[in-house]
Amino acid sequence: MKLSTSPIAAIATAPGRGGIGVVRASGKSLHELIATLFPGTKLTPRHATYIPFKAANGDVIDEGLALYFPGPHSYTGEDVLELQGHGGPIVLQMLLSRVLEAGAALDLRLAEPGEFTRRAFLNDKLDLAQAEAVADLIDASTEAAAKSASQSLSGAFSQVVHKLVDQTTNLRMLVEATLDFPEEEIDFLEKSNARGQLAVIIESLENVFRQAAQGALLREGLNVVLVGQPNVGKSSLLNALAGADVAIVTPIAGTTRDKVTETIQIEGIPLNIIDTAGIRTDEGIDVVERIGIERTWGEVGKADVILHLLDAGLGPSAADEDIVKAFPQGVPVVRVWNKIDLSGHKESIDVSADATHLYLSAHEKTGIGLLRAELLRIAGWQQTGESLYLARERHLIALRAAREHLDLARQHAAQDDQSLDLFAEELRLAQDQLSSITGRFTPDDLLGVIFSRFCIGK
Ligand SMILES: Nc1nc2c(ncn2[C@@H]2O[C@H](COP(=O)(O)OP(=O)(O)OP(=O)(O)O)[C@@H](O)[C@H]2O)c(=O)[nH]1
Ligand SMILES: [Mg+2]
């Protein structure tokens, strides 16, 4: 997406009715636009001016506040004009049309999604991680997520990443200077304590990664899939976790035929709980149930955590062994033994060598707290009190790649032949990865993808 640099305008407030609504324009110079909209009036920068908003023929569309932020001291770094009127969809549309018409001579056009923030990024008002945090703050679905997004927006995440980049650059410069003097190469690593410096960088990177991975949890949440034979109580457990009658529960085996998803929060972490059709291979099942069971396996394939439900009174069966065999490798599984009110087991969790066994009753809602705590543990949630960065998958991938390059650098440094050029090269690659987080070396098409997910007017 190649965007022109002509001035842009859009409604900046959410669609619908509200006390106020804002139309925003941004461009290199908005003098002419202001002169056309408000003939004979001078808007004092950064002061609210109460003023009628008039159509070209002089009819008053609305009255409100005009705010003018001359660049570079504005959100986008360009001249910005904000018109705050009443928040009705029609009146705002009329106001926007009027602004577009008044700016026609300047090539003023409707903004693309995220274009205001994209300009802020291009004009160095925000780096890429901060620009992403704008969208994350707006989209935050829990208080904890909003808090972390606001941390990132203030630049806290960018600062720790910049610090890592600087440390890596310094070490790399040191190494590259030595490369020009091969006779000194041999004891360079000793003299400069390059290994020690590298170890410090790796340790800081690991801290940042941990905080970012925890923050990413707040953003992405986890997919928790309930699987098991018919009638073991999967839908009852979904309802118990959700605290509401989300899924139909009956004593008839094969009640659930399609997946039912409910998002719940545990300590601010969003968990998508997915109830599925019970698995059985009887000859007699109809085509609907068969499709439902296929979907169950589709959901299992996308699970971050599998809750394998069994009837505590009946104990394990061959059918359950077959179900377990079909689980994907590497996905954590909890064996949830349900209906302990009938079997007489106590609510408990038992981590044995083969699996984690959890005993509860979905119907009586006993042991649900144990399950919630276990889900948090699997999610890797630690309440450390340290600040979290609401990282995106893109950031985690870059941090992980940087970590791998630093590891390779460490291996080169450990070798006797001390391949300094390779050591330097790995540092450079790590540095590029880290820089991509804040957008110093980010290709245009990636920027397109990131900003196109914003709403118009942001
Ligand atoms: N006593 C007791 N009954 C339970 C418990 N959990 C579920 N049930 C009962 O078991 C029956 C089946 O429960 P569901 O939640 O519909 O089971 P399901 O696993 O979703 O079944 P399908 O959708 O058919 O795969 C219902 O009659 C529930 O009331 C429990 O903890 N204790
Ligand atoms: Mg069910």
XYZ file of C-alpha atoms and ligand atoms in Angstrom:
491
model
C 0.000 0.000 0.000
C 1.688 3.199 -1.176
C -0.068 6.175 0.363
C 0.153 9.710 -0.921
C 1.280 12.436 1.433
C -1.693 14.677 0.653
C -3.734 15.924 3.614
C -6.232 13.508 5.155
C -9.430 13.753 7.174
C -11.731 11.335 8.994
C -14.201 11.036 11.815
C -11.996 10.181 14.783
C -14.651 9.102 17.270
C -16.407 5.750 17.292
C -19.456 5.345 15.070
C -22.792 5.815 16.783
C -24.264 8.494 18.982
C -22.320 10.303 21.671
C -22.104 13.558 23.553
C -19.378 14.788 21.258
C -17.834 13.613 18.016
C -14.566 14.653 16.437
C -13.538 15.197 12.831
C -9.804 15.314 12.443
C -7.627 16.529 9.577
C -3.867 16.298 9.159
C -1.562 17.704 6.506
C 1.750 19.461 5.928
C -0.053 22.796 5.909
C -3.679 23.359 6.820
C -3.695 27.193 6.649
C -5.804 27.283 3.528
C -8.257 24.721 4.860
C -8.734 26.729 8.056
C -9.154 29.958 6.080
C -11.864 28.333 3.933
C -13.715 26.764 6.856
C -13.511 29.780 9.148
C -13.096 32.900 7.016
C -11.818 35.876 8.946
C -11.059 33.877 12.110
C -7.586 33.115 13.358
C -7.349 29.922 15.396
C -4.833 30.273 18.206
C -2.633 27.148 18.275
C -3.650 24.651 20.946
C -6.556 26.805 22.150
C -10.184 25.799 21.934
C -12.234 28.231 19.843
C -16.005 27.995 20.102
C -17.252 28.531 16.580
C -20.063 27.660 14.175
C -19.215 25.015 11.553
C -20.765 26.293 8.332
C -21.542 24.713 4.977
C -20.258 26.412 1.824
C -23.568 28.294 1.442
C -23.305 29.662 4.966
C -25.823 27.304 6.608
C -24.748 26.241 10.071
C -24.105 22.465 10.264
C -23.220 22.435 13.959
C -21.408 24.480 16.569
C -18.465 23.305 18.549
C -14.801 23.657 19.283
C -12.036 24.049 16.741
C -8.535 23.080 17.824
C -5.480 23.722 15.734
C -2.141 22.016 16.427
C 0.540 23.340 14.078
C 3.161 20.720 13.170
C 5.449 19.362 14.410
C 3.766 19.686 17.824
C 0.810 17.466 17.033
C -0.179 13.787 17.088
C 0.927 13.177 13.506
C 3.789 15.675 13.444
C 1.928 17.589 10.700
C -0.615 20.396 11.070
C -3.682 18.904 12.739
C -7.161 20.414 12.922
C -9.793 18.904 15.222
C -13.413 19.894 15.066
C -15.416 18.771 18.064
C -19.119 18.819 17.374
C -22.096 16.820 18.555
C -21.672 13.084 18.300
C -24.402 12.076 15.875
C -23.593 9.966 12.827
C -25.347 12.258 10.326
C -24.061 15.532 11.667
C -20.485 14.186 11.769
C -20.803 12.881 8.232
C -21.989 16.322 7.120
C -19.087 17.954 8.915
C -16.602 15.546 7.356
C -18.033 16.176 3.876
C -17.722 19.898 4.459
C -14.063 19.534 5.496
C -13.301 17.372 2.449
C -15.002 19.877 0.189
C -13.186 22.840 1.749
C -9.878 21.025 1.299
C -10.494 19.838 -2.256
C -8.018 22.351 -3.658
C -5.353 20.871 -1.340
C -6.125 17.298 -2.474
C -7.565 16.594 0.971
C -8.896 13.026 1.007
C -10.433 10.511 3.390
C -7.815 8.839 5.622
C -7.017 5.145 5.279
C -7.265 2.949 8.418
C -4.465 3.820 10.821
C -3.129 6.562 8.589
C -2.936 9.221 11.308
C -0.849 6.910 13.469
C 1.205 5.828 10.468
C 2.103 9.466 9.860
C 2.992 9.858 13.525
C 5.359 6.897 13.076
C 6.858 8.235 9.820
C 7.383 11.627 11.465
C 9.137 10.061 14.465
C 6.414 10.979 16.940
C 6.060 7.297 17.873
C 8.093 4.231 17.088
C 6.474 1.117 15.709
C 5.987 -0.623 19.068
C 4.306 2.523 20.415
C 2.092 2.830 17.337
C 0.980 -0.776 17.841
C 0.297 0.034 21.480
C -2.181 2.724 20.371
C -4.284 0.044 18.676
C -3.798 -2.364 21.578
C -4.900 0.218 24.136
C -8.047 0.908 22.121
C -8.727 -2.819 21.695
C -7.807 -3.843 25.252
C -10.461 -6.175 26.630
C -9.294 -6.281 30.232
C -7.954 -3.733 32.699
C -4.611 -5.530 32.890
C -4.285 -5.437 29.089
C -5.062 -1.719 29.003
C -2.458 -1.060 31.694
C 0.242 -2.912 29.761
C -0.684 -1.263 26.460
C -0.398 2.103 28.087
C 3.067 1.114 29.386
C 4.133 0.286 25.853
C 2.584 3.468 24.505
C 4.585 5.540 26.962
C 7.687 3.979 25.456
C 8.710 1.684 28.312
C 8.916 -1.367 26.046
C 10.720 0.583 23.312
C 13.249 1.840 25.839
C 14.276 -1.603 27.016
C 14.527 -2.762 23.400
C 16.630 0.292 22.477
C 18.902 -0.450 25.401
C 19.461 -3.987 24.113
C 20.172 -2.633 20.624
C 22.693 -0.159 22.045
C 24.469 -2.786 24.107
C 24.673 -5.092 21.089
C 25.907 -2.283 18.849
C 28.623 -1.319 21.313
C 29.923 -4.843 21.543
C 29.795 -5.212 17.778
C 31.762 -2.005 17.225
C 34.397 -3.254 19.591
C 34.687 -6.531 17.704
C 34.713 -4.923 14.293
C 37.464 -2.526 15.311
C 39.564 -5.534 16.297
C 38.910 -7.256 12.980
C 41.059 -4.588 11.334
C 43.993 -5.619 13.508
C 44.187 -9.392 13.108
C 47.285 -9.720 15.276
C 45.259 -8.525 18.270
C 42.377 -10.833 17.557
C 43.715 -13.634 19.655
C 43.352 -12.125 23.056
C 40.638 -9.637 22.189
C 37.933 -11.675 23.820
C 39.929 -11.870 27.039
C 40.933 -8.242 27.182
C 37.598 -6.727 26.380
C 35.601 -9.181 28.439
C 33.456 -9.663 25.327
C 32.066 -12.908 26.701
C 31.035 -11.187 29.909
C 29.373 -8.362 27.989
C 27.542 -10.844 25.820
C 26.325 -12.721 28.885
C 24.906 -9.481 30.299
C 23.050 -8.782 27.037
C 21.612 -12.280 26.925
C 20.429 -12.004 30.494
C 18.667 -8.689 29.865
C 17.121 -10.098 26.704
C 15.719 -13.003 28.679
C 14.132 -10.648 31.194
C 12.544 -8.595 28.432
C 11.313 -11.753 26.739
C 9.692 -12.985 29.926
C 7.868 -9.709 30.497
C 6.823 -9.580 26.854
C 5.618 -13.183 26.796
C 3.523 -12.559 29.903
C 2.131 -9.421 28.319
C 1.343 -11.299 25.127
C -0.823 -13.629 27.199
C -2.950 -10.667 28.207
C -3.405 -9.804 24.574
C -3.845 -13.172 22.949
C -5.176 -15.376 25.729
C -5.241 -19.165 25.454
C -7.470 -21.633 23.645
C -8.632 -24.263 26.107
C -10.437 -27.194 24.470
C -12.751 -29.571 26.371
C -12.590 -33.086 24.914
C -13.944 -36.442 25.976
C -16.558 -39.090 25.449
C -20.235 -38.127 25.370
C -21.930 -37.388 28.712
C -18.745 -36.946 30.766
C -19.768 -33.351 31.529
C -17.865 -31.132 29.071
C -20.742 -28.723 28.570
C -21.406 -28.690 32.310
C -17.770 -27.745 32.899
C -17.949 -24.959 30.308
C -21.003 -23.602 32.126
C -19.283 -23.895 35.505
C -16.215 -22.000 34.242
C -18.326 -19.362 32.517
C -20.703 -19.005 35.446
C -23.631 -19.082 33.030
C -25.744 -21.529 31.053
C -23.859 -21.173 27.810
C -24.145 -24.729 26.484
C -27.021 -27.191 26.569
C -26.659 -29.954 29.169
C -28.776 -33.098 29.058
C -28.325 -36.735 30.098
C -28.517 -37.689 26.420
C -25.179 -38.775 24.994
C -24.370 -36.643 21.957
C -26.079 -33.456 23.155
C -23.380 -31.107 21.889
C -22.964 -31.339 18.150
C -21.077 -28.183 17.308
C -18.387 -26.291 19.149
C -19.461 -23.706 21.708
C -16.929 -21.033 22.653
C -17.016 -18.754 25.653
C -14.290 -16.324 26.632
C -13.695 -16.027 30.341
C -11.080 -14.155 32.359
C -8.909 -15.515 35.087
C -6.873 -12.783 36.792
C -7.225 -10.644 33.697
C -6.068 -13.344 31.281
C -8.571 -14.079 28.552
C -9.225 -17.806 28.080
C -11.300 -19.060 25.176
C -13.017 -22.163 26.530
C -14.188 -24.395 23.698
C -16.788 -27.096 24.330
C -16.949 -29.794 21.671
C -19.040 -32.738 20.553
C -18.277 -35.860 22.594
C -16.087 -38.397 20.819
C -17.445 -41.858 20.060
C -17.036 -44.209 17.170
C -20.349 -46.110 17.376
C -21.777 -47.324 14.107
C -25.167 -45.828 14.901
C -24.272 -42.113 15.046
C -25.855 -39.816 12.501
C -24.149 -37.574 9.992
C -24.555 -34.420 12.116
C -22.754 -35.964 15.073
C -20.073 -37.329 12.768
C -19.366 -33.818 11.437
C -19.414 -32.506 15.019
C -16.760 -35.037 16.003
C -14.618 -34.026 13.026
C -14.871 -30.443 14.276
C -13.814 -31.570 17.733
C -10.565 -32.869 16.277
C -10.165 -29.607 14.344
C -10.371 -27.696 17.631
C -7.976 -30.088 19.358
C -5.473 -29.286 16.604
C -5.629 -25.575 17.507
C -5.626 -25.999 21.291
C -3.106 -24.361 23.607
C -4.370 -26.557 26.435
C -6.462 -29.732 26.266
C -8.812 -30.643 29.093
C -9.537 -34.347 28.676
C -12.713 -35.079 30.614
C -13.468 -38.474 32.106
C -16.098 -39.835 34.435
C -14.456 -40.395 37.831
C -16.990 -43.098 38.688
C -16.298 -45.113 35.567
C -12.516 -44.804 35.451
C -10.368 -45.016 32.334
C -11.512 -46.962 29.300
C -10.028 -48.207 26.047
C -11.946 -45.496 24.189
C -10.164 -42.865 26.288
C -6.788 -44.409 25.530
C -7.598 -43.990 21.818
C -8.556 -40.368 22.373
C -5.280 -39.688 24.196
C -3.279 -41.303 21.394
C -4.743 -38.842 18.900
C -3.747 -35.716 20.880
C -1.099 -33.567 19.220
C 2.413 -33.719 20.682
C 3.618 -30.965 22.951
C 0.231 -29.533 23.936
C -0.362 -29.648 27.693
C -3.170 -32.055 28.670
C -5.035 -32.166 31.978
C -7.064 -35.292 32.777
C -10.160 -33.896 34.389
C -12.071 -36.541 36.363
C -15.585 -35.200 36.643
C -18.614 -36.173 38.741
C -16.726 -36.729 42.006
C -20.006 -36.075 43.814
C -21.077 -39.487 42.526
C -17.765 -41.325 42.759
C -16.836 -40.094 46.228
C -13.381 -38.757 45.315
C -12.176 -35.578 47.023
C -11.452 -32.500 44.926
C -7.722 -32.601 44.275
C -4.929 -32.266 41.796
C -2.339 -34.959 41.361
C 0.691 -34.470 39.160
C 1.997 -37.915 38.379
C 4.558 -39.045 35.853
C 2.087 -39.864 33.106
C -0.221 -36.852 33.401
C -1.829 -34.250 35.607
C -5.066 -35.589 37.129
C -7.643 -33.184 38.463
C -10.759 -34.286 40.362
C -13.819 -32.047 40.344
C -17.548 -31.878 39.957
C -18.853 -29.582 37.249
C -22.363 -30.038 38.535
C -21.610 -29.226 42.174
C -18.915 -26.715 41.172
C -16.338 -28.259 43.485
C -12.715 -28.234 42.363
C -13.300 -25.469 39.826
C -10.846 -23.227 41.700
C -8.171 -25.905 41.348
C -8.783 -26.025 37.617
C -8.590 -22.255 37.280
C -5.291 -22.210 39.156
C -3.934 -25.032 36.998
C -4.917 -23.160 33.817
C -3.057 -20.098 35.062
C -0.017 -22.224 35.862
C -0.026 -23.763 32.377
C -0.410 -20.321 30.819
C 2.844 -19.476 32.568
C 1.223 -16.684 34.483
C 3.299 -15.447 37.361
C 2.136 -12.592 39.463
C 5.535 -10.996 39.924
C 4.397 -7.414 40.142
C 6.941 -6.425 37.472
C 5.621 -4.342 34.626
C 4.505 -6.252 31.554
C 4.693 -5.247 27.931
C 1.616 -6.016 25.888
C 3.756 -7.674 23.240
C 2.504 -8.983 19.945
C 3.481 -12.274 18.359
C 5.685 -10.260 15.975
C 7.685 -8.921 18.927
C 8.098 -12.349 20.517
C 9.336 -13.817 17.231
C 11.908 -11.042 16.896
C 13.058 -11.419 20.500
C 13.367 -15.185 20.072
C 15.355 -14.797 16.835
C 17.643 -12.233 18.469
C 18.180 -14.666 21.322
C 19.202 -17.402 18.861
C 21.738 -15.146 17.138
C 23.228 -14.151 20.472
C 23.496 -17.833 21.365
C 25.369 -18.509 18.129
C 27.629 -15.566 18.905
C 28.316 -17.109 22.298
C 29.225 -20.402 20.640
C 31.650 -18.681 18.263
C 33.219 -16.881 21.203
C 33.654 -20.157 23.047
C 35.604 -21.776 20.236
C 39.375 -21.766 20.359
C 39.854 -20.384 16.884
C 37.792 -17.396 17.988
C 36.048 -16.708 14.698
C 35.568 -13.029 15.385
C 34.026 -12.200 12.026
C 31.276 -14.759 12.631
C 30.832 -13.452 16.161
C 30.350 -9.932 14.778
C 27.955 -11.130 12.107
C 25.682 -12.821 14.651
C 25.638 -9.649 16.710
C 24.581 -7.728 13.621
C 21.751 -10.178 12.914
C 20.561 -9.995 16.527
C 20.608 -6.220 16.338
C 18.501 -6.204 13.139
C 15.900 -8.400 14.796
C 15.685 -6.145 17.828
C 15.464 -3.036 15.669
C 12.539 -4.465 13.748
C 10.465 -4.249 16.945
C 10.685 -0.488 17.108
C 10.594 -0.198 13.343
C 14.007 1.104 12.449
C 14.405 -1.522 9.730
C 10.862 -2.464 8.930
C 9.887 -3.110 5.325
C 7.020 -1.089 3.837
C 4.735 -4.061 3.300
C 4.920 -5.003 6.982
C 3.994 -1.431 7.898
C 1.032 -1.761 5.537
C -0.142 -4.879 7.336
C 0.271 -3.377 10.793
C -1.546 -0.109 10.108
C -4.314 -1.529 7.957
C -5.643 -3.305 11.068
C -6.357 0.036 12.740
C -9.727 1.705 12.352
C -10.227 4.732 10.171
C -9.622 7.924 12.087
C -6.884 6.485 14.276
N -23.743 -35.837 39.311
C -23.133 -35.139 38.363
N -23.659 -35.083 37.142
C -23.005 -34.394 36.189
C -21.791 -33.706 36.457
N -21.379 -33.094 35.331
C -22.306 -33.369 34.405
N -23.298 -34.153 34.910
C -24.466 -34.669 34.216
O -24.038 -35.495 33.150
C -24.904 -35.351 32.031
C -24.126 -34.959 30.793
O -23.552 -33.688 30.983
P -23.079 -32.781 29.776
O -22.407 -31.593 30.357
O -24.194 -32.548 28.825
O -22.027 -33.761 29.115
P -21.195 -33.575 27.768
O -19.847 -34.150 28.006
O -21.250 -32.167 27.319
O -21.989 -34.505 26.775
P -22.085 -34.443 25.158
O -22.428 -33.044 24.779
O -23.174 -35.408 24.884
O -20.770 -34.883 24.616
C -25.938 -34.309 32.450
O -27.089 -34.984 32.898
C -25.275 -33.572 33.575
O -26.182 -33.003 34.479
C -21.262 -33.784 37.799
O -20.223 -33.225 38.132
N -21.974 -34.533 38.684
Mg -21.967 -31.329 25.652
